[in-house]
Amino acid sequence: MNQKLTPRSENYSEWYTQVVLRAEMADYAPVRGCMVVRPYGWTLWENIQQALDKRFKATGHQNAAFPLLIPMSFLEKEKQHVEGFSPELAVVTVGGGQTLEEPLVVRPTSETIIGYMYSKWIKSYRDLPVLINQWGNVVRWEMRTKLFLRTLEFYWQEGHTAHATAEEAEAETRQMLDVYYDFAVNEAAVPVIRGVKTEREKFAGAERSYTIEAMMGDKKALQSGTSHNLGQNFAKAFDIQYLDENNELQYAWTTSWGLSTRFVGAIIMTHGDDQGLILPPRLAPIQVVLVPIWKKAAEKEAVLPVARELAARLKETGLRVEVDDTDNRTPGWKFNYWEMKGVPLRVEIGPRDVAKKAVVLARRDVPGREGKIFGVPMEEAPARITQMLDEIQAALLQRATEFRDANIHDVASYEELKEVVGAGGWARGWWAGTSEEEARIKEETGVTIRCIPFEQPEGSGRCLYTGRPAEKVALFAKAY
RNA sequence: CGGGGUGUGGCGCAGUUGGCAGCGCACCGCGUUUGGGACGCGGGGGCCAGCGGUUCGAGUCCGCUCACCCCGACCA
């Protein structure tokens, strides 16, 4: 704990792993590719959950819980779905010492089992829409794993809805993407780009997949949340049919949408610096840490009650506050520790401050002395702290947005694309290629089309790869 | 699955030609300290990943196995 982090510029991947471990977000589990989410990391996830859950409820969804184990045959009912997921399934073949008649898969996602249940529950247009979300865990047997970003087991929410019309399903799909967007930008201060996935990149079994894509500190893209319009694919596979107003049997239209603990990784890699984590105030497990400073016992007696009283006043305003009154660490050590943990705002209170009835405020997003404000009068402190947390939240978003925009470059040719992505940036250019051509680009450059952004330039152009007339621009980037 | 790396005290590591298993941090005790990762003195803590082999003697050499990490092909 008392060594410097590997700087991001030196080895970004190593920096990331060290931050996760040292900030006590997560640790390696005894099984390859699995992680333990530690209390500090889990609290962040709980705050993410609350922010999302509030939005899900506000848009009419209810939570429910479906089983972890799914009959193998369910996965096989939707052709694209099984093709997409079969390589990464964990399969249970023995239960209670007996070989099972039918293997069970540990859910990699729940479209199938929820589709099965929906077919039981949906009989009439009066039963629609069904708007259900599930918070849970899933397992995907990935070859290469990384804490939070890709683990064999991860935690997420998956929304599953059924609708009477294609239009309604599409509106739901888009609405939930907007919910993710609003959450990412306004709660996590992670600027994301909304767009649609190409055929090649869409969810296995979806008609259309929408995504929010974020740029990490190493300029790689991270798919941070997805919303899928499943059309009638799963309705047909699982026989989700209803009688419409004309007493005619119709297949329902379904959607699914998910956001996972991967988003914790997005927060780390969007905001973190060489001192460690920087957490957005709205989601931070601890928003304000108070570090009392004393030399002698008499000073401790003078300082600590003042610090505790301020903490109590801050808590009354609803802030998440901690007083670091541990006796066996020096103030300097504590400063570094809480910076590693990414606490947005630190309050330092020493004998000199108590004498002046003042405190020192230190912003995590502005390193060193630059980020400190000395002599803030005690009675003004709560208001100033609240205000400063808002400023930090805004500053994080602004900084991340500027970083992102500075690293997206318009390209008109394949040569330009290679140049841009070779330097690590994102390339944006007109696209009218096929899936095969897209695959070739990946082969040759390592980049994929992250999405066709909703925000499009005026007019049309020529495909950067094929020269064909193109209606849309696509975003190309290396991705996690 | 390929390529690379690492397994030695709780953590991070060193260990030369095969010859008493060490260092830093952490921990315990005492004292001095404390506004940007304090210091002194004393102390406790080890089947050297596992199995087998070579040898008078193996952390070290040989073989096998296992695990984890990193880099590539697949993916939220």
Coordinates of C-alpha atoms (C1' of nucleotides) in Angstrom, one line a residue:
Chain A
M1 CA 0.0 0.0 0.0
N2 CA 2.9 2.3 0.4
Q3 CA 4.2 2.2 -3.1
K4 CA 3.5 4.4 -6.0
L5 CA 1.1 3.1 -8.7
T6 CA 2.4 2.2 -12.0
P7 CA 1.7 5.4 -14.0
R8 CA -1.1 5.1 -16.6
S9 CA 1.3 6.2 -19.3
E10 CA 3.7 3.4 -18.6
N11 CA 1.3 0.5 -18.5
Y12 CA -2.4 1.2 -18.5
S13 CA -3.5 -2.3 -17.9
E14 CA -1.2 -2.7 -14.9
W15 CA -2.3 0.6 -13.5
Y16 CA -5.9 -0.5 -13.8
T17 CA -5.3 -3.8 -12.0
Q18 CA -3.4 -2.1 -9.2
V19 CA -6.0 0.5 -8.7
V20 CA -8.8 -2.1 -8.4
L21 CA -6.8 -4.1 -5.9
R22 CA -5.3 -1.3 -3.8
A23 CA -8.5 0.8 -3.7
E24 CA -10.0 -2.4 -2.3
M25 CA -12.7 -2.6 -4.9
A26 CA -12.2 -6.2 -5.8
D27 CA -9.8 -9.1 -5.4
Y28 CA -9.0 -12.3 -7.3
A29 CA -11.1 -15.3 -6.3
P30 CA -9.6 -18.8 -6.1
V31 CA -11.2 -19.7 -9.4
R32 CA -9.6 -18.4 -12.6
G33 CA -11.4 -15.5 -14.0
C34 CA -13.6 -14.9 -11.0
M35 CA -13.5 -12.0 -8.7
V36 CA -14.6 -11.1 -5.2
V37 CA -16.3 -7.7 -5.1
R38 CA -15.2 -6.1 -1.9
P39 CA -17.4 -3.9 0.3
Y40 CA -16.0 -0.7 -1.2
G41 CA -16.6 -1.9 -4.7
W42 CA -19.9 -3.4 -3.9
T43 CA -21.1 -0.2 -2.3
L44 CA -20.3 1.6 -5.5
W45 CA -22.3 -1.0 -7.4
E46 CA -25.2 -0.6 -5.0
N47 CA -25.2 3.1 -5.7
I48 CA -25.2 2.4 -9.4
Q49 CA -28.1 0.0 -8.8
Q50 CA -30.1 2.6 -6.9
A51 CA -29.6 5.2 -9.6
L52 CA -30.7 2.8 -12.3
D53 CA -33.5 1.1 -10.3
K54 CA -35.1 4.5 -9.6
R55 CA -35.1 5.1 -13.3
F56 CA -36.5 1.7 -14.1
K57 CA -39.3 2.1 -11.7
A58 CA -40.0 5.6 -13.0
T59 CA -40.5 4.1 -16.4
G60 CA -43.0 1.5 -15.2
H61 CA -40.8 -1.5 -14.6
Q62 CA -41.0 -4.0 -11.8
N63 CA -38.3 -6.3 -10.4
A64 CA -38.5 -10.0 -10.3
A65 CA -36.2 -13.0 -10.0
F66 CA -35.7 -15.9 -12.4
P67 CA -33.7 -19.0 -11.8
L68 CA -29.9 -19.3 -12.3
L69 CA -30.3 -22.7 -14.0
I70 CA -31.8 -23.0 -17.4
P71 CA -32.6 -26.2 -19.4
M72 CA -30.0 -26.7 -22.1
S73 CA -32.8 -27.2 -24.6
F74 CA -34.1 -23.6 -24.0
L75 CA -30.9 -22.1 -25.3
E76 CA -31.2 -24.2 -28.4
K77 CA -34.6 -22.8 -29.4
E78 CA -33.3 -19.6 -30.9
K79 CA -30.7 -20.3 -33.6
Q80 CA -28.7 -17.1 -33.4
H81 CA -28.8 -17.1 -29.7
V82 CA -27.4 -20.6 -29.2
E83 CA -24.7 -20.0 -31.8
G84 CA -23.7 -16.8 -30.0
F85 CA -23.6 -18.3 -26.5
S86 CA -22.8 -22.0 -26.7
P87 CA -19.0 -21.5 -26.7
E88 CA -19.2 -19.7 -23.4
L89 CA -21.7 -21.8 -21.5
A90 CA -21.1 -23.4 -18.1
V91 CA -23.1 -26.6 -18.0
V92 CA -24.3 -28.5 -15.0
T93 CA -24.5 -32.3 -15.8
V94 CA -24.6 -33.7 -12.3
G95 CA -27.0 -32.9 -9.4
G96 CA -27.2 -34.6 -6.1
G97 CA -24.8 -37.2 -7.3
Q98 CA -26.9 -38.2 -10.2
T99 CA -26.3 -37.5 -13.9
L100 CA -29.0 -35.2 -15.0
E101 CA -31.3 -36.3 -17.8
E102 CA -31.0 -32.9 -19.4
P103 CA -28.0 -30.7 -18.8
L104 CA -28.7 -27.4 -17.2
V105 CA -26.8 -24.3 -18.2
V106 CA -25.8 -21.6 -15.7
R107 CA -27.6 -18.6 -17.3
P108 CA -25.4 -16.5 -19.5
T109 CA -28.5 -14.2 -19.9
S110 CA -32.1 -14.9 -19.3
E111 CA -34.0 -14.3 -22.6
T112 CA -34.9 -18.0 -22.9
I113 CA -36.2 -18.8 -19.5
I114 CA -38.1 -15.5 -19.3
G115 CA -39.5 -16.0 -22.8
Y116 CA -40.8 -19.4 -21.6
M117 CA -42.5 -17.8 -18.6
Y118 CA -43.9 -15.0 -20.7
S119 CA -45.5 -17.5 -23.0
K120 CA -47.4 -18.8 -19.9
W121 CA -48.3 -15.3 -18.7
I122 CA -49.3 -13.6 -21.9
K123 CA -52.6 -14.6 -23.4
S124 CA -54.3 -11.4 -24.3
Y125 CA -53.4 -7.9 -25.5
R126 CA -54.7 -6.9 -22.0
D127 CA -51.7 -8.7 -20.5
L128 CA -49.3 -6.4 -22.4
P129 CA -46.9 -4.8 -22.0
V130 CA -44.9 -6.8 -19.5
L131 CA -42.2 -4.7 -18.1
I132 CA -39.8 -6.7 -15.8
N133 CA -36.3 -6.2 -14.7
Q134 CA -34.0 -8.7 -12.9
W135 CA -30.9 -7.9 -10.8
G136 CA -28.7 -10.9 -10.7
N137 CA -25.6 -12.7 -11.8
V138 CA -24.7 -14.5 -15.0
V139 CA -21.8 -16.7 -16.1
R140 CA -20.0 -16.6 -19.4
W141 CA -16.9 -18.8 -19.8
E142 CA -14.6 -16.2 -21.2
M143 CA -11.1 -17.0 -22.3
R144 CA -9.4 -13.9 -21.1
T145 CA -10.7 -12.1 -18.1
K146 CA -10.0 -8.8 -16.3
L147 CA -11.4 -7.5 -13.0
F148 CA -14.8 -5.9 -13.5
L149 CA -14.4 -5.7 -17.3
R150 CA -14.7 -9.3 -18.1
T151 CA -15.1 -12.0 -15.5
L152 CA -16.6 -15.5 -15.7
E153 CA -19.3 -14.4 -13.4
F154 CA -20.6 -10.9 -13.3
Y155 CA -23.5 -9.0 -11.8
W156 CA -25.9 -7.0 -13.8
Q157 CA -29.5 -6.1 -14.4
E158 CA -31.4 -7.5 -17.3
G159 CA -34.7 -5.9 -18.4
H160 CA -37.1 -8.0 -20.4
T161 CA -40.2 -6.6 -21.8
A162 CA -43.0 -7.8 -24.1
H163 CA -45.2 -5.6 -26.3
A164 CA -48.1 -5.7 -28.6
T165 CA -46.5 -3.9 -31.5
A166 CA -43.2 -3.5 -33.1
E167 CA -43.4 0.2 -32.6
E168 CA -43.9 -0.1 -28.9
A169 CA -41.0 -2.5 -28.6
E170 CA -38.8 -0.2 -30.5
A171 CA -39.8 2.7 -28.3
E172 CA -39.0 0.7 -25.2
T173 CA -35.6 -0.3 -26.6
R174 CA -34.8 3.3 -27.3
Q175 CA -36.2 4.6 -24.0
M176 CA -34.0 2.2 -22.0
L177 CA -31.0 3.2 -23.9
D178 CA -31.8 6.8 -23.0
V179 CA -32.1 5.7 -19.4
Y180 CA -28.6 4.3 -19.6
Y181 CA -27.4 7.4 -21.2
D182 CA -28.9 9.6 -18.6
F183 CA -27.5 7.5 -15.8
A184 CA -24.0 7.4 -17.4
V185 CA -23.8 11.1 -18.0
N186 CA -25.6 12.5 -15.0
E187 CA -24.7 10.0 -12.3
A188 CA -21.4 8.6 -13.3
A189 CA -20.1 11.6 -15.3
V190 CA -19.1 9.1 -18.0
P191 CA -19.8 10.7 -21.4
V192 CA -21.2 8.0 -23.7
I193 CA -22.1 7.9 -27.3
R194 CA -25.5 6.4 -28.2
G195 CA -25.7 4.4 -31.4
V196 CA -26.8 1.2 -33.1
K197 CA -24.6 -1.9 -33.5
T198 CA -23.8 -3.3 -36.8
E199 CA -25.1 -6.7 -37.8
R200 CA -21.8 -8.2 -36.9
E201 CA -21.7 -6.7 -33.4
K202 CA -25.3 -7.0 -32.4
F203 CA -26.6 -9.3 -29.6
A204 CA -27.1 -13.0 -30.6
G205 CA -30.8 -13.2 -31.4
A206 CA -31.6 -9.5 -31.6
E207 CA -33.1 -7.7 -34.5
R208 CA -31.2 -4.6 -33.5
S209 CA -28.9 -3.7 -30.7
Y210 CA -28.3 -0.2 -29.3
T211 CA -25.3 0.7 -27.2
I212 CA -23.7 3.4 -25.2
E213 CA -20.0 3.5 -25.9
A214 CA -17.5 5.2 -23.6
M215 CA -13.8 6.1 -24.2
M216 CA -11.5 4.9 -21.5
G217 CA -8.3 6.8 -20.3
D218 CA -6.2 4.7 -22.8
K219 CA -8.7 5.7 -25.6
K220 CA -10.0 2.2 -25.9
A221 CA -13.8 1.9 -26.2
L222 CA -15.9 0.2 -23.6
Q223 CA -19.4 -1.0 -24.4
S224 CA -21.1 0.2 -21.2
G225 CA -24.7 -0.7 -21.7
T226 CA -26.9 -2.3 -24.3
S227 CA -30.5 -2.3 -25.3
H228 CA -31.9 -4.9 -27.7
N229 CA -34.9 -5.0 -29.9
L230 CA -35.6 -8.7 -30.2
G231 CA -38.4 -8.4 -32.7
Q232 CA -40.4 -11.5 -32.7
N233 CA -37.4 -13.9 -32.6
F234 CA -37.9 -15.0 -29.0
A235 CA -41.6 -14.8 -29.2
K236 CA -41.6 -17.3 -32.0
A237 CA -39.0 -19.5 -30.3
F238 CA -41.0 -19.6 -27.1
D239 CA -44.4 -19.2 -28.4
I240 CA -45.2 -15.9 -26.7
Q241 CA -48.6 -15.3 -28.4
Y242 CA -51.6 -13.2 -27.5
L243 CA -55.0 -12.5 -28.8
D244 CA -55.4 -9.0 -30.1
E245 CA -58.5 -6.7 -30.1
N246 CA -59.8 -8.6 -33.2
N247 CA -59.4 -11.9 -31.5
E248 CA -56.5 -12.9 -33.7
L249 CA -53.4 -14.6 -32.5
Q250 CA -50.3 -12.5 -32.7
Y251 CA -46.7 -13.0 -31.6
A252 CA -45.5 -10.5 -29.1
W253 CA -42.5 -8.2 -29.6
T254 CA -39.8 -8.4 -27.0
T255 CA -36.9 -6.4 -25.8
S256 CA -34.0 -6.8 -23.4
W257 CA -31.5 -4.4 -22.0
G258 CA -28.6 -4.8 -19.6
L259 CA -25.9 -3.0 -17.7
S260 CA -23.3 -4.8 -15.6
T261 CA -20.6 -4.5 -13.0
R262 CA -18.4 -3.7 -16.1
F263 CA -19.6 -0.2 -15.6
V264 CA -17.5 0.0 -12.4
G265 CA -14.6 -0.5 -14.7
A266 CA -15.9 2.3 -16.9
I267 CA -15.9 4.7 -14.0
I268 CA -12.4 3.7 -12.9
M269 CA -10.9 4.0 -16.4
T270 CA -12.8 7.2 -17.2
H271 CA -11.8 9.3 -14.2
G272 CA -8.8 7.6 -12.5
D273 CA -5.4 9.2 -12.4
D274 CA -1.9 8.2 -11.3
Q275 CA -2.8 8.7 -7.7
G276 CA -5.6 6.2 -8.0
L277 CA -9.4 6.2 -8.3
I278 CA -11.5 9.3 -8.7
L279 CA -15.1 8.6 -8.1
P280 CA -18.0 10.8 -9.2
P281 CA -19.6 12.4 -6.1
R282 CA -23.1 11.2 -7.0
L283 CA -22.0 7.5 -6.8
A284 CA -19.0 7.6 -4.5
P285 CA -19.4 5.3 -1.4
I286 CA -17.8 8.0 0.6
Q287 CA -18.3 11.5 -0.7
V288 CA -16.4 13.4 2.0
V289 CA -13.6 12.1 4.2
L290 CA -12.5 14.1 7.2
V291 CA -8.9 13.8 8.2
P292 CA -8.3 15.2 11.7
I293 CA -4.7 16.2 12.4
W294 CA -3.0 16.3 15.8
K295 CA 0.4 16.0 17.4
K296 CA -0.3 15.8 21.1
A297 CA -3.1 14.3 23.0
A298 CA -4.4 17.7 23.9
E299 CA -4.6 18.6 20.3
K300 CA -6.5 15.4 19.5
E301 CA -9.0 16.3 22.2
A302 CA -9.4 19.7 20.6
V303 CA -9.6 18.5 17.0
L304 CA -11.5 15.3 17.0
P305 CA -14.8 16.6 18.4
V306 CA -14.8 19.4 15.9
A307 CA -14.3 17.0 13.1
R308 CA -17.0 14.7 14.4
E309 CA -19.4 17.5 14.8
L310 CA -18.8 18.7 11.2
A311 CA -19.2 15.1 10.0
A312 CA -22.5 14.9 11.8
R313 CA -23.7 18.1 10.3
L314 CA -22.7 16.9 6.8
K315 CA -24.5 13.6 7.3
E316 CA -27.7 15.5 8.3
T317 CA -27.6 17.0 4.8
G318 CA -27.6 13.5 3.4
L319 CA -23.9 13.2 2.5
R320 CA -21.9 10.0 2.8
V321 CA -19.2 11.0 5.2
E322 CA -16.4 9.3 7.1
V323 CA -14.0 10.5 9.7
D324 CA -10.6 8.9 9.6
D325 CA -9.7 9.0 13.3
T326 CA -7.3 6.1 13.2
D327 CA -4.4 6.7 15.5
N328 CA -1.6 4.8 13.9
R329 CA -1.3 6.6 10.6
T330 CA 0.1 9.9 9.8
P331 CA -2.0 12.5 8.0
G332 CA 0.2 12.2 4.9
W333 CA -0.4 8.5 4.7
K334 CA -4.2 9.1 5.1
F335 CA -4.2 11.7 2.3
N336 CA -2.6 9.2 -0.1
Y337 CA -4.9 6.4 1.0
W338 CA -8.1 8.3 0.5
E339 CA -6.8 9.6 -2.8
M340 CA -6.2 6.0 -3.9
K341 CA -9.8 5.2 -2.9
G342 CA -11.0 8.1 -5.0
V343 CA -13.0 10.0 -2.4
P344 CA -14.1 13.2 -4.2
L345 CA -13.5 15.6 -1.3
R346 CA -11.3 15.6 1.7
V347 CA -11.6 17.9 4.7
E348 CA -8.5 18.5 6.7
I349 CA -8.9 19.8 10.3
G350 CA -5.8 20.5 12.4
P351 CA -5.1 22.5 15.5
R352 CA -4.5 25.6 13.4
D353 CA -7.8 25.3 11.7
V354 CA -9.7 24.7 15.0
A355 CA -8.1 27.9 16.3
K356 CA -9.3 29.8 13.3
K357 CA -12.7 28.1 13.3
A358 CA -11.9 27.0 9.7
V359 CA -11.1 23.9 7.6
V360 CA -9.1 23.0 4.6
L361 CA -10.9 21.5 1.6
A362 CA -9.1 19.3 -0.9
R363 CA -10.6 18.3 -4.2
R364 CA -9.6 14.8 -5.5
D365 CA -9.9 15.8 -9.1
V366 CA -7.3 18.6 -8.8
P367 CA -4.1 17.0 -7.5
G368 CA -1.8 18.5 -4.9
R369 CA -1.8 22.0 -3.4
E370 CA -3.7 23.3 -6.4
G371 CA -6.8 21.5 -5.3
K372 CA -6.8 22.8 -1.7
I373 CA -8.7 25.7 -0.3
F374 CA -7.4 26.9 3.0
G375 CA -9.2 28.7 5.7
V376 CA -12.8 27.9 4.8
P377 CA -14.9 29.2 7.7
M378 CA -16.4 26.3 9.7
E379 CA -20.0 27.7 9.5
E380 CA -19.7 27.9 5.7
A381 CA -18.2 24.5 5.4
P382 CA -21.3 22.4 4.8
A383 CA -22.6 24.7 2.1
R384 CA -19.2 25.0 0.5
I385 CA -18.8 21.2 0.5
T386 CA -22.1 20.5 -1.1
Q387 CA -21.4 23.1 -3.7
M388 CA -17.9 21.7 -4.3
L389 CA -19.2 18.2 -4.8
D390 CA -21.4 19.5 -7.6
E391 CA -18.5 21.3 -9.1
I392 CA -16.4 18.1 -9.0
Q393 CA -19.2 16.1 -10.6
A394 CA -19.4 18.7 -13.4
A395 CA -15.7 19.0 -13.8
L396 CA -15.3 15.2 -14.2
L397 CA -17.9 15.1 -16.9
Q398 CA -16.4 18.0 -18.7
R399 CA -12.8 16.7 -18.5
A400 CA -13.9 13.3 -19.8
T401 CA -16.0 14.8 -22.5
E402 CA -13.1 17.0 -23.7
F403 CA -10.7 14.0 -23.6
R404 CA -13.1 11.9 -25.7
D405 CA -13.8 14.6 -28.2
A406 CA -10.2 15.4 -28.7
N407 CA -9.5 11.8 -29.5
I408 CA -12.2 11.2 -32.1
H409 CA -11.1 12.1 -35.6
D410 CA -13.0 12.2 -38.9
V411 CA -11.5 10.1 -41.6
A412 CA -12.2 9.9 -45.3
S413 CA -10.1 7.0 -46.3
Y414 CA -8.9 3.7 -45.0
E415 CA -5.4 5.1 -44.9
E416 CA -6.6 7.8 -42.6
L417 CA -8.5 5.4 -40.5
K418 CA -5.4 3.3 -40.0
E419 CA -3.4 6.4 -39.1
V420 CA -5.9 7.5 -36.5
V421 CA -6.5 4.2 -34.8
G422 CA -2.8 3.4 -35.0
A423 CA -2.3 6.4 -32.8
G424 CA -4.9 5.0 -30.4
G425 CA -7.8 7.3 -31.3
W426 CA -11.3 6.7 -32.5
A427 CA -12.1 7.1 -36.2
R428 CA -15.4 8.4 -37.5
G429 CA -16.1 8.0 -41.2
W430 CA -18.7 7.2 -43.8
W431 CA -19.5 3.6 -43.9
A432 CA -21.4 1.4 -46.4
G433 CA -19.5 -1.8 -46.0
T434 CA -20.7 -5.3 -45.5
S435 CA -20.1 -7.5 -42.4
E436 CA -17.3 -9.3 -44.3
E437 CA -15.6 -6.0 -45.0
E438 CA -16.0 -5.0 -41.4
A439 CA -14.4 -8.3 -40.4
R440 CA -11.5 -7.6 -42.7
I441 CA -10.9 -4.2 -41.1
K442 CA -10.8 -5.8 -37.7
E443 CA -8.4 -8.4 -39.0
E444 CA -6.1 -5.8 -40.5
T445 CA -6.3 -3.1 -37.9
G446 CA -7.7 -4.6 -34.7
V447 CA -10.6 -2.1 -34.6
T448 CA -14.3 -2.7 -34.7
I449 CA -17.3 -0.6 -35.5
R450 CA -18.4 0.5 -32.0
C451 CA -21.6 1.8 -33.3
I452 CA -23.4 3.9 -35.9
P453 CA -24.0 7.0 -33.7
F454 CA -27.4 8.5 -33.5
E455 CA -25.8 11.9 -34.0
Q456 CA -25.0 12.0 -37.7
P457 CA -23.6 14.7 -39.9
E458 CA -25.7 16.3 -42.6
G459 CA -26.0 14.7 -46.0
S460 CA -24.1 11.7 -47.3
G461 CA -20.6 10.7 -48.4
R462 CA -18.5 7.9 -49.8
C463 CA -17.6 4.8 -47.7
L464 CA -14.1 5.2 -46.4
Y465 CA -13.4 1.5 -47.2
T466 CA -15.3 0.7 -50.3
G467 CA -16.0 4.1 -51.9
R468 CA -19.6 3.2 -52.2
P469 CA -22.2 5.9 -51.5
A470 CA -22.8 6.0 -47.8
E471 CA -25.7 7.4 -45.7
K472 CA -24.2 7.0 -42.3
V473 CA -20.9 7.5 -40.4
A474 CA -19.6 4.8 -38.2
L475 CA -17.3 5.0 -35.2
F476 CA -14.2 2.7 -35.3
A477 CA -12.1 1.9 -32.3
K478 CA -10.2 -0.7 -30.4
A479 CA -12.4 -2.0 -27.7
Y480 CA -12.3 -3.9 -24.4
Chain B
rC1 C1' -6.0 -22.7 -27.3
rG2 C1' -1.0 -20.5 -28.6
rG3 C1' 3.2 -17.1 -26.7
rG4 C1' 5.5 -15.0 -22.3
rG5 C1' 6.0 -14.7 -17.0
rU6 C1' 5.4 -15.9 -11.8
rG7 C1' 4.7 -19.3 -7.6
rU8 C1' 9.7 -18.4 -1.1
rG9 C1' 6.5 -15.4 6.2
rG10 C1' -0.1 -11.8 5.7
rC11 C1' 1.7 -8.5 1.2
rG12 C1' 5.8 -7.2 -2.2
rC13 C1' 10.3 -9.4 -3.3
rA14 C1' 15.9 -11.2 -3.0
rG15 C1' 18.2 -15.8 -2.7
rU16 C1' 25.3 -16.1 -6.2
rU17 C1' 28.7 -22.2 -8.1
rG18 C1' 23.8 -27.0 -4.8
rG19 C1' 26.0 -25.9 1.6
rC20 C1' 22.5 -22.3 8.5
rA21 C1' 16.0 -19.2 4.3
rG22 C1' 16.8 -13.5 4.0
rC23 C1' 15.1 -8.2 3.0
rG24 C1' 11.2 -4.3 2.8
rC25 C1' 6.2 -3.4 4.3
rA26 C1' 2.6 -5.1 7.6
rC27 C1' 2.1 -7.2 12.8
rC28 C1' 3.5 -7.2 18.5
rG29 C1' 6.3 -4.3 22.6
rC30 C1' 8.7 0.4 24.2
rG31 C1' 10.0 5.4 23.2
rU32 C1' 10.2 9.6 20.1
rU33 C1' 6.7 11.4 16.3
rU34 C1' 2.2 13.2 13.3
rG35 C1' -0.3 19.8 8.2
rG36 C1' 1.7 15.0 1.8
rG37 C1' 3.1 7.8 2.4
rA38 C1' 7.6 9.2 10.3
rC39 C1' 11.8 7.1 13.1
rG40 C1' 14.8 4.2 16.7
rC41 C1' 15.4 -0.2 19.5
rG42 C1' 13.5 -5.0 20.6
rG43 C1' 10.3 -9.2 19.0
rG44 C1' 7.0 -13.1 16.7
rG45 C1' 6.0 -15.4 12.2
rG46 C1' 8.4 -20.4 6.7
rC47 C1' 6.3 -28.2 4.6
rC48 C1' 10.3 -22.4 -0.4
rA49 C1' 2.9 -24.3 -5.2
rG50 C1' 2.5 -29.9 -5.5
rC51 C1' 4.5 -34.8 -6.8
rG52 C1' 8.7 -37.5 -8.3
rG53 C1' 14.0 -37.8 -9.5
rU54 C1' 19.6 -36.6 -9.2
rU55 C1' 22.9 -35.7 -4.8
rC56 C1' 26.3 -36.8 1.3
rG57 C1' 23.2 -32.4 0.9
rA58 C1' 18.0 -29.1 -3.4
rG59 C1' 14.5 -22.8 -2.6
rU60 C1' 18.6 -23.6 -6.3
rC61 C1' 19.6 -29.0 -11.0
rC62 C1' 16.1 -32.5 -14.0
rG63 C1' 11.0 -34.3 -15.1
rC64 C1' 5.8 -34.0 -14.5
rU65 C1' 1.5 -31.6 -12.5
rC66 C1' -1.3 -27.5 -10.7
rA67 C1' -2.5 -22.5 -10.1
rC68 C1' -2.4 -17.4 -11.2
rC69 C1' -0.9 -13.0 -14.0
rC70 C1' 0.4 -10.6 -18.8
rC71 C1' 0.2 -10.5 -24.3
rG72 C1' -2.7 -12.5 -28.8
rA73 C1' -7.5 -15.3 -31.3
rC74 C1' -13.5 -15.1 -28.9
rC75 C1' -16.8 -11.7 -25.8
rA76 C1' -21.2 -7.5 -21.6

